[in-house]
XYZ file of N, CA and C in Angstrom:
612
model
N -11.836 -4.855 16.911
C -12.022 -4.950 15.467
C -10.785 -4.457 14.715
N -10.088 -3.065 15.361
C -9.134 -2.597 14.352
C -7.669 -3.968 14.820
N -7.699 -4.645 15.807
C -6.719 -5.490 16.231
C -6.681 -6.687 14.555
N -8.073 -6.989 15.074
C -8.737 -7.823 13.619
C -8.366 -7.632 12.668
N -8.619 -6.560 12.060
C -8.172 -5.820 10.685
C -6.813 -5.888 10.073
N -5.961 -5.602 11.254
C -4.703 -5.729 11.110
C -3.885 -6.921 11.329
N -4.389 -7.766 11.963
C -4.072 -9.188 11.519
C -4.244 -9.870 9.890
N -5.512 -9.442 9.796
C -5.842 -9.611 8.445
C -5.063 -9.620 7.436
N -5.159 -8.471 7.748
C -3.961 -7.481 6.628
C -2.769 -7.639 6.711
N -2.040 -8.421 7.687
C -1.065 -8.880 7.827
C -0.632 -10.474 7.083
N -1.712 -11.336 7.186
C -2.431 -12.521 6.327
C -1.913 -12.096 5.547
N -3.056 -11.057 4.374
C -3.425 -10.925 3.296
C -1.775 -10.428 2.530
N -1.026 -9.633 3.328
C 0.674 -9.735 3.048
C 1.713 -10.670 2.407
N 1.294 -11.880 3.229
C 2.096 -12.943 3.295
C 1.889 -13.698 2.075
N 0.227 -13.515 1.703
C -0.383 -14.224 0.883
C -0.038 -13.765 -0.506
N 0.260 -12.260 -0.152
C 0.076 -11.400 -1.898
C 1.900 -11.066 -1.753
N 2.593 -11.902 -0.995
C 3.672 -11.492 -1.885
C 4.564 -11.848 -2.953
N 3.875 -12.840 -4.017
C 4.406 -13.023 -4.818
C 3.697 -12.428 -6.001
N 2.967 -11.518 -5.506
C 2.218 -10.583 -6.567
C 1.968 -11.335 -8.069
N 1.115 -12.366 -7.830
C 1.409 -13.137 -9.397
C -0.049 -12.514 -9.915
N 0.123 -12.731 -11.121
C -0.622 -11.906 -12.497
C -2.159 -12.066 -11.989
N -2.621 -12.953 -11.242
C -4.147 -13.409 -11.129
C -4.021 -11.830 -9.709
N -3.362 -11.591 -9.280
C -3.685 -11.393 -8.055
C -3.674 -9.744 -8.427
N -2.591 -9.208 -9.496
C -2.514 -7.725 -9.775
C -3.888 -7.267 -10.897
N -4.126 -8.353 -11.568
C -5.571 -8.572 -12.569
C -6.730 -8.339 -11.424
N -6.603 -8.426 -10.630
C -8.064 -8.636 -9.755
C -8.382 -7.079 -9.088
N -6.958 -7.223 -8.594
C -7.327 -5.453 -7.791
C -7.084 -4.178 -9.247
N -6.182 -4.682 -10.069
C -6.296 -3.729 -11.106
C -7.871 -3.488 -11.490
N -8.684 -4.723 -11.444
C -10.140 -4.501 -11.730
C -11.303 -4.084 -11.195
N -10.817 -3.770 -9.948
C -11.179 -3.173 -8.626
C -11.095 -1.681 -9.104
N -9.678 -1.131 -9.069
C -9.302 -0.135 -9.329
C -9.857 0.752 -10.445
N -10.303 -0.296 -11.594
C -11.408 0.108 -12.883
C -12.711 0.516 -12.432
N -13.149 -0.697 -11.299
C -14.523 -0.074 -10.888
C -14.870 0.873 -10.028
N -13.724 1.437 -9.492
C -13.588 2.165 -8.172
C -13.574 3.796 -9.223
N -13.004 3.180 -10.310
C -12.968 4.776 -11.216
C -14.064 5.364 -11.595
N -15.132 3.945 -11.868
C -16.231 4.323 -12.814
C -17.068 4.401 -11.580
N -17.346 4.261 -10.288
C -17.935 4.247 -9.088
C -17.904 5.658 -8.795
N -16.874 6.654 -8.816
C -16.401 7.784 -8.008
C -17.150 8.621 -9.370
N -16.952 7.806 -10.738
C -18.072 8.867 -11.690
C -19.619 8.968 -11.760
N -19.739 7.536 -11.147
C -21.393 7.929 -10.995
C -21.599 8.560 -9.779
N -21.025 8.562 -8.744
C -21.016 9.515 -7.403
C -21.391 10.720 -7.973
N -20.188 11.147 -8.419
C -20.117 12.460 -9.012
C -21.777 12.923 -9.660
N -21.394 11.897 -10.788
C -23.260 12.243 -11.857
C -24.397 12.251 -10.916
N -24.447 12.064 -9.700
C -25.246 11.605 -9.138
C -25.599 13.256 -8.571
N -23.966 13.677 -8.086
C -24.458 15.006 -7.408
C -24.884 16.235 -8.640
N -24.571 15.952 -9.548
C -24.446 16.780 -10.457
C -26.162 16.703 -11.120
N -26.708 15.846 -10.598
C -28.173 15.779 -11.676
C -29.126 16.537 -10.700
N -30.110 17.223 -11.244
C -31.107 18.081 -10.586
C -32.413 16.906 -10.007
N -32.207 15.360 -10.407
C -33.188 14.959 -10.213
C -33.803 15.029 -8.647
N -34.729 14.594 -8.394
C -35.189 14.398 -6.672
C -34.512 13.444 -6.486
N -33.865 13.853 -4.934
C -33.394 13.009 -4.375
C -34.017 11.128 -3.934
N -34.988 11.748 -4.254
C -36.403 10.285 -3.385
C -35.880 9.506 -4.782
N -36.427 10.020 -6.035
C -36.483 9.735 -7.278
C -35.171 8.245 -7.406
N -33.837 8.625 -7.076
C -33.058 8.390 -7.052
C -32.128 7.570 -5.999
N -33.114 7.823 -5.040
C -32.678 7.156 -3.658
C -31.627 6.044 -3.647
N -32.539 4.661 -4.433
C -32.182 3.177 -4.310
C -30.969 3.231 -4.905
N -31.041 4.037 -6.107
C -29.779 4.006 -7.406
C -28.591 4.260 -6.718
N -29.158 5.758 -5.524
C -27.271 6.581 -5.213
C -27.045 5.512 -3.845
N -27.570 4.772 -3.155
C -27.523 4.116 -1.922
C -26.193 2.523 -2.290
N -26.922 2.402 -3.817
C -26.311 0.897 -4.253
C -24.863 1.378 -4.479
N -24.769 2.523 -5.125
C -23.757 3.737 -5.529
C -22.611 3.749 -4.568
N -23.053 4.164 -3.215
C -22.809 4.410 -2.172
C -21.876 3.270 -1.622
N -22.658 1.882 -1.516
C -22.158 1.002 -0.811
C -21.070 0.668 -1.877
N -21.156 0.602 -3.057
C -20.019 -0.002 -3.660
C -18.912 0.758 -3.522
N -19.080 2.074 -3.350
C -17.902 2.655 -3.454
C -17.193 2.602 -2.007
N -17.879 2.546 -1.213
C -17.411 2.051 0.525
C -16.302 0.850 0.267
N -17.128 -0.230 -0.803
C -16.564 -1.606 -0.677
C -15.038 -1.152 -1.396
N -15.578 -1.015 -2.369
C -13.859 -0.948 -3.259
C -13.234 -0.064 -2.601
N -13.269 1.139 -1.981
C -12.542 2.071 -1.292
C -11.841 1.339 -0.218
N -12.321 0.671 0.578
C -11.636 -0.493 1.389
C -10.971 -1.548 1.065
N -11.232 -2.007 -0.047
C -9.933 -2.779 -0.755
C -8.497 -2.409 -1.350
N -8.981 -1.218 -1.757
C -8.253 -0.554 -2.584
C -6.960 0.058 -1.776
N -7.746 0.730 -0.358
C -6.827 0.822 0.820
C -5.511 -0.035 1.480
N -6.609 -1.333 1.293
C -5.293 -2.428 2.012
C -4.463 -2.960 0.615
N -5.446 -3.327 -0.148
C -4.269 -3.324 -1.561
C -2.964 -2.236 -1.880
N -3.075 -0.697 -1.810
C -2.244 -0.012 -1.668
C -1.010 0.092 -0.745
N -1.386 -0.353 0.787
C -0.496 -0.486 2.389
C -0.039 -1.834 1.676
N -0.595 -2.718 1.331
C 0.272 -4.246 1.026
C 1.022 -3.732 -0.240
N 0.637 -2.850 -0.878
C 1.508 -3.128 -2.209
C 3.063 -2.069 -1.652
N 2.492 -1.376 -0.861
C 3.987 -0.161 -0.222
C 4.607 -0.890 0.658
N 4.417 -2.211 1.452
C 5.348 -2.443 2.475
C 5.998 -4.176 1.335
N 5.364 -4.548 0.371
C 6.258 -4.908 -0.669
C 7.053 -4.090 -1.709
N 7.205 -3.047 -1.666
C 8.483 -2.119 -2.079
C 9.151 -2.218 -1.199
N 8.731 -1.712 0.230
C 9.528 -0.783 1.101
C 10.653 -2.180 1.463
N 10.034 -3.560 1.138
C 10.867 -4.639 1.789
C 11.520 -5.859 0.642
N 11.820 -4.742 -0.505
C 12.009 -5.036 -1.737
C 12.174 -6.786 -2.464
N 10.430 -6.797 -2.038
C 10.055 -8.337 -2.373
C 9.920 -8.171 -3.692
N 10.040 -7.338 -4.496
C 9.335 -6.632 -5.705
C 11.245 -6.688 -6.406
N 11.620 -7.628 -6.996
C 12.640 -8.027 -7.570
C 12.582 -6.610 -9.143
N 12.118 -7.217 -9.401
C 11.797 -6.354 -11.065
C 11.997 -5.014 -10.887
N 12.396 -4.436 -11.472
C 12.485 -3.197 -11.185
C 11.490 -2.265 -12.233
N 11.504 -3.015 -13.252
C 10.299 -2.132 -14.332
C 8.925 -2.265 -13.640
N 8.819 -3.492 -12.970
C 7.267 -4.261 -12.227
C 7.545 -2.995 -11.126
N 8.537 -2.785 -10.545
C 8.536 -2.373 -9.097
C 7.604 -0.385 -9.530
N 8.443 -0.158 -10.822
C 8.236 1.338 -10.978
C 6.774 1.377 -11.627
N 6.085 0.394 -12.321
C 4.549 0.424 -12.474
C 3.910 0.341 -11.060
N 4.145 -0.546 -10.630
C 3.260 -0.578 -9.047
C 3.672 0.994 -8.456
N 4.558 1.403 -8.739
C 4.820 2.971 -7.376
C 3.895 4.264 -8.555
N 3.657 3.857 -9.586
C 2.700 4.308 -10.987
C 1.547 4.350 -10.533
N 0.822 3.513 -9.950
C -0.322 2.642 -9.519
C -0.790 3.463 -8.501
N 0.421 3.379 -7.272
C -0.238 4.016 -6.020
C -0.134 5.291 -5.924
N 0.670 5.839 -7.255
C 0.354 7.322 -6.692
C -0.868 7.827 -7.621
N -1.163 7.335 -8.807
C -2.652 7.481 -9.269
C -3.760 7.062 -8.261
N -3.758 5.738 -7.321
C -4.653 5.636 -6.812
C -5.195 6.786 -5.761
N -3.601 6.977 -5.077
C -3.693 8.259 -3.855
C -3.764 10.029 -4.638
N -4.029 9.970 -5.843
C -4.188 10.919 -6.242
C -6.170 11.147 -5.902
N -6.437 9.959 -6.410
C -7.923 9.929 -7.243
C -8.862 9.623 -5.540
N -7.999 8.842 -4.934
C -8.813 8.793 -3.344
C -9.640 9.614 -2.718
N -9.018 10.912 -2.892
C -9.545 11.622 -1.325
C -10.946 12.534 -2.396
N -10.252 12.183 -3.827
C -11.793 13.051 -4.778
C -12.854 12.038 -4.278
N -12.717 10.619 -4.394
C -13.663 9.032 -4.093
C -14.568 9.580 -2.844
N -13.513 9.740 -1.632
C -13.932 9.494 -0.511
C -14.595 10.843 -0.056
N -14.589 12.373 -0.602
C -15.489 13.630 -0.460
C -16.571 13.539 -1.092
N -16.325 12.580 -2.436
C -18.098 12.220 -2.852
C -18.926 11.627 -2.685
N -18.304 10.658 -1.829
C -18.966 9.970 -0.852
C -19.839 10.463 0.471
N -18.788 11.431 0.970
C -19.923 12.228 2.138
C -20.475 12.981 1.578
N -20.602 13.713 0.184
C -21.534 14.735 0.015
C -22.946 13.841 -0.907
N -22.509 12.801 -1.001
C -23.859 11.804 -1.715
C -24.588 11.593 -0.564
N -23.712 11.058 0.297
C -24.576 10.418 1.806
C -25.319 11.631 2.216
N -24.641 12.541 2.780
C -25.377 13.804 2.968
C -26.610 14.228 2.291
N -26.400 14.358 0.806
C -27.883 14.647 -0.016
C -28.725 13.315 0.451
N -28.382 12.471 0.605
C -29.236 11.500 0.813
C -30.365 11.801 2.085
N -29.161 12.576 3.059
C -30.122 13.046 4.272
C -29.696 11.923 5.184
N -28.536 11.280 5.078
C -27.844 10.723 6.110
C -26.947 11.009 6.821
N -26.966 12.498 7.444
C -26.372 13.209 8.320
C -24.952 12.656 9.046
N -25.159 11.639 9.723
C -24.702 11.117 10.737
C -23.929 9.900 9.998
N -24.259 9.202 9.135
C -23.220 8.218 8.250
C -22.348 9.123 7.327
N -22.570 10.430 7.085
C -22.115 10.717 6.111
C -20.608 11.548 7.081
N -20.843 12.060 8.601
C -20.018 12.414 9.215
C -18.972 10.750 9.040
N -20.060 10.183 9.563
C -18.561 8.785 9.611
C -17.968 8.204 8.882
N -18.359 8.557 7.631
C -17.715 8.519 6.471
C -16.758 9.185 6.070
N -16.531 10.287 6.274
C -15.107 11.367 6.070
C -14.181 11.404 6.860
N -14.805 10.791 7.786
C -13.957 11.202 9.486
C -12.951 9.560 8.989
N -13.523 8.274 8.807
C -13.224 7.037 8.618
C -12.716 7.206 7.556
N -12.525 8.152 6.272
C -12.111 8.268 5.506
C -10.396 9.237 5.358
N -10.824 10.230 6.025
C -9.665 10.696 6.632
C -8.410 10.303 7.527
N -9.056 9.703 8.260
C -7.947 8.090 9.029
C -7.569 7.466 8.280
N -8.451 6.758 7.065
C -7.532 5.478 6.740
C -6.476 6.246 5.096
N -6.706 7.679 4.510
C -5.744 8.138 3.838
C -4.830 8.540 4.690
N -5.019 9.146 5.706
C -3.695 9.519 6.647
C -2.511 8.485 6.861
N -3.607 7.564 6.855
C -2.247 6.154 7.201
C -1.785 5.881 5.826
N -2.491 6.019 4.728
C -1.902 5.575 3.261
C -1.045 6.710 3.599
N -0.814 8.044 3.512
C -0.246 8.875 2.818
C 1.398 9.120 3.909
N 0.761 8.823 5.115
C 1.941 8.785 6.287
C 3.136 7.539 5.849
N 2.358 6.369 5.298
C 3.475 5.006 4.868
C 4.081 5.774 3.621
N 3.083 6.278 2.961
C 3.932 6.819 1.104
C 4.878 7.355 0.736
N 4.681 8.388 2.836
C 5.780 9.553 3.013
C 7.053 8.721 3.161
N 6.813 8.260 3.769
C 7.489 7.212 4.774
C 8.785 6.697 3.594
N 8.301 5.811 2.727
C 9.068 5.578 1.900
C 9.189 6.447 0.612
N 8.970 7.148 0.274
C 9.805 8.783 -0.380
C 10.774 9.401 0.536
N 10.635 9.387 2.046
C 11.986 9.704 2.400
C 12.900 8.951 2.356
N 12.522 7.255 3.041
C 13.970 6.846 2.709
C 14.203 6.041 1.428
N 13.557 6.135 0.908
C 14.486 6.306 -0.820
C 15.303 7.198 -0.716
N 14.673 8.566 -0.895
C 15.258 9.791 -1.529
C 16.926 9.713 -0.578
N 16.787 9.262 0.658
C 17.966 9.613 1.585
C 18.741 7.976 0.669
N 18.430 7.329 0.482
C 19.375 6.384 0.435
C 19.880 6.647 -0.788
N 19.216 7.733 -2.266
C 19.455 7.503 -3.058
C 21.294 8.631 -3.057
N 20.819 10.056 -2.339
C 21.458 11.069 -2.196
C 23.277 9.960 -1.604
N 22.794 8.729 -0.793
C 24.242 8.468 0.168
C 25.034 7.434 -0.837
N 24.084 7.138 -1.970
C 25.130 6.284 -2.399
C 24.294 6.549 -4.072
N 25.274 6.097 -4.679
C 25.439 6.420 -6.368
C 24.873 4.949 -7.157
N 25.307 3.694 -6.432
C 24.891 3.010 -6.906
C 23.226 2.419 -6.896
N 23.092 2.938 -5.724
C 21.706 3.072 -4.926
C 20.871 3.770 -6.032
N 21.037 5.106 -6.161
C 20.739 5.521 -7.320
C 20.221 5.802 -8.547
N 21.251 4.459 -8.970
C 21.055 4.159 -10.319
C 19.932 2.887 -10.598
N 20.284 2.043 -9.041
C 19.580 1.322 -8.850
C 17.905 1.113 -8.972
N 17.493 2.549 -8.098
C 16.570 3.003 -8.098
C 15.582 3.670 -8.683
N 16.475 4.277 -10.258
C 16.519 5.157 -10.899
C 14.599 5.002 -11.431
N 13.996 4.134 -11.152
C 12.545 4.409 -11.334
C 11.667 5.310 -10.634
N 12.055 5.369 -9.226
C 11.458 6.054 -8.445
C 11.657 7.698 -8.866
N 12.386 8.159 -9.385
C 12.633 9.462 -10.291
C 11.120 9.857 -11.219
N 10.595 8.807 -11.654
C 9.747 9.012 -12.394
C 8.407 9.615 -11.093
N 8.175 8.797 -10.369
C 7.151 9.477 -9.469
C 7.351 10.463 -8.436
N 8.867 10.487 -7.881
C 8.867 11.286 -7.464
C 8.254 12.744 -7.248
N 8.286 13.563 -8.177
C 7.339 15.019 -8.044
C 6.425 14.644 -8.434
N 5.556 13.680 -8.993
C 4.113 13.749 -8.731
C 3.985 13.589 -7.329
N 4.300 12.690 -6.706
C 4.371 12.376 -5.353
C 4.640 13.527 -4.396
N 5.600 14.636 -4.370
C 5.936 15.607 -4.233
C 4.699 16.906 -4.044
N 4.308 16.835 -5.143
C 3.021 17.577 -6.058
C 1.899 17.168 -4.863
N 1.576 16.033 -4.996
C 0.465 15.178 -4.329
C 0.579 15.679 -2.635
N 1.653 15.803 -2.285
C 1.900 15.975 -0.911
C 1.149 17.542 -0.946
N 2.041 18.262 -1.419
C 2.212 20.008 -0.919
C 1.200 20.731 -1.641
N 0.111 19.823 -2.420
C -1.060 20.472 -3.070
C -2.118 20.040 -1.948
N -1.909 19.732 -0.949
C -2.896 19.646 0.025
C -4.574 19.241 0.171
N -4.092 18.587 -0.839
C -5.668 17.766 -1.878
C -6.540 17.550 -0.280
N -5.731 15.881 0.313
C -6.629 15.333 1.161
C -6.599 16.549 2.502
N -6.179 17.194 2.598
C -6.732 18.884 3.595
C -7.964 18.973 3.603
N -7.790 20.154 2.380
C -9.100 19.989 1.769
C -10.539 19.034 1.731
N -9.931 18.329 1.205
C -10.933 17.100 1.189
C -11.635 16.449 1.996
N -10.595 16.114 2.862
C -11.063 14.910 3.951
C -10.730 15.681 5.263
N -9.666 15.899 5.817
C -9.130 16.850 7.177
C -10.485 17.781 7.238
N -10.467 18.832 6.616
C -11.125 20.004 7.124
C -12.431 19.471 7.087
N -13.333 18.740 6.348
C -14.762 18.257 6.512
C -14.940 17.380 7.691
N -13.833 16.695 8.046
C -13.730 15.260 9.187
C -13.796 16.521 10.547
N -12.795 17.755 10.461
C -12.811 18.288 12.145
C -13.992 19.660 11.942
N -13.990 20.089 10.918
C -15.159 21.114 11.224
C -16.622 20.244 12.034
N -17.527 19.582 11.857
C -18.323 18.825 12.425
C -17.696 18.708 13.740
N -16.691 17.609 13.993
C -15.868 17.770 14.936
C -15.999 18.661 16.215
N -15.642 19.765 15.446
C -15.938 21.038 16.107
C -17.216 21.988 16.444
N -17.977 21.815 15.516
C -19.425 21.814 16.413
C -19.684 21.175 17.175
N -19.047 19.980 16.955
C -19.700 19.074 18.319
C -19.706 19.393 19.539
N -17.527 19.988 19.742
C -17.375 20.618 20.550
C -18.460 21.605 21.247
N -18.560 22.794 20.438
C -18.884 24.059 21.341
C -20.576 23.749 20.984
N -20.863 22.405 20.895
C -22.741 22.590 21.116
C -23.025 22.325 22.057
């Protein structure tokens, strides 16, 4: 399946690299619902109602935010390996899209912890482990590519001047990006909930 996936997503590359307006309109609208998804998560944990009461509502809740969280994923890896292979001509277009993914990878790993603690109240023990754990993998790989290209920018920008100037958008995200790294959000978030379980498993 993950062979699958990545073929896919390799497709879905070829297909989205001319990033035309129908195609950044669609996941931008994704990205709208994925915002307002991670707020009813939230409202969801936050209300005293019974869980039973509420069941059907946080379940529908649930799955949508699974869905867009998985789009949103490969939309992000396709939109970083069109920087990293500077199909992305524009340079004002290029510095909104690197805008994009570091808001998205900001707001992620909050998406994907409210997700296991909804599943959990739900009393789905065991989906809600495979949910953080599956969630924690697939930001690791967003955040490992993100690194990936923040270093070699930053190195190409330091070896040459014209490079630089060239680049001079990536300045703008830089220390959020920076910030995003060494504030240890997805730790927190996703790492330490994915291996503690983990680790009971171990020593039970």
């Amino acid at each position: 399946l993950s062979k699958k996936i990545e073929a896919v997503r390799s497709s879905v590359l070829q297909v989205s690299q001319a990033v035309n307006e129908q195609n950044i309109l669609f996941y931008t609208d994704k990205a709208s619902e994925y915002l307002s998804v991670v707020h009813n998560l939230k409202l969801i944990l936050e209300s005293n109602e019974n869980i039973q009461v509420i069941e059907s509502l946080a379940n529908t809740i649930l799955a949508n935010s699974m869905q867009l969280k998985n789009h949103l994923s490969f939309f992000i890896l396709n939109l970083l390996n069109l920087i990293k292979s500077e199909q992305i001509k524009d340079k004002q277009h290029a510095g909104l899209i690197l805008n994009f993914i570091q808001q998205m990878m900001e707001i992620l790993p909050v998406g994907m912890h409210l997700e296991h603690l909804v599943s959990h109240r739900l009393g789905q023990y065991e989906l809600s482990q495979t949910l953080i754990k599956d969630s924690h993998k697939k930001y690791s790989i967003l955040l490992d590519d993100y690194k990936s290209y923040l270093n070699s920018t930053n190195n190409r920008m330091k070896l040459s001047q014209s490079e630089a100037e060239s680049l001079s958008y990536f300045n703008k995200i830089k220390q959020p990006a920076l910030d995003l790294i060494s504030n240890h959000i997805h730790i927190e978030l996703l790492e330490k909930p994915a291996n503690e379980q983990l680790s009971i498993m171990k020593s039970a």
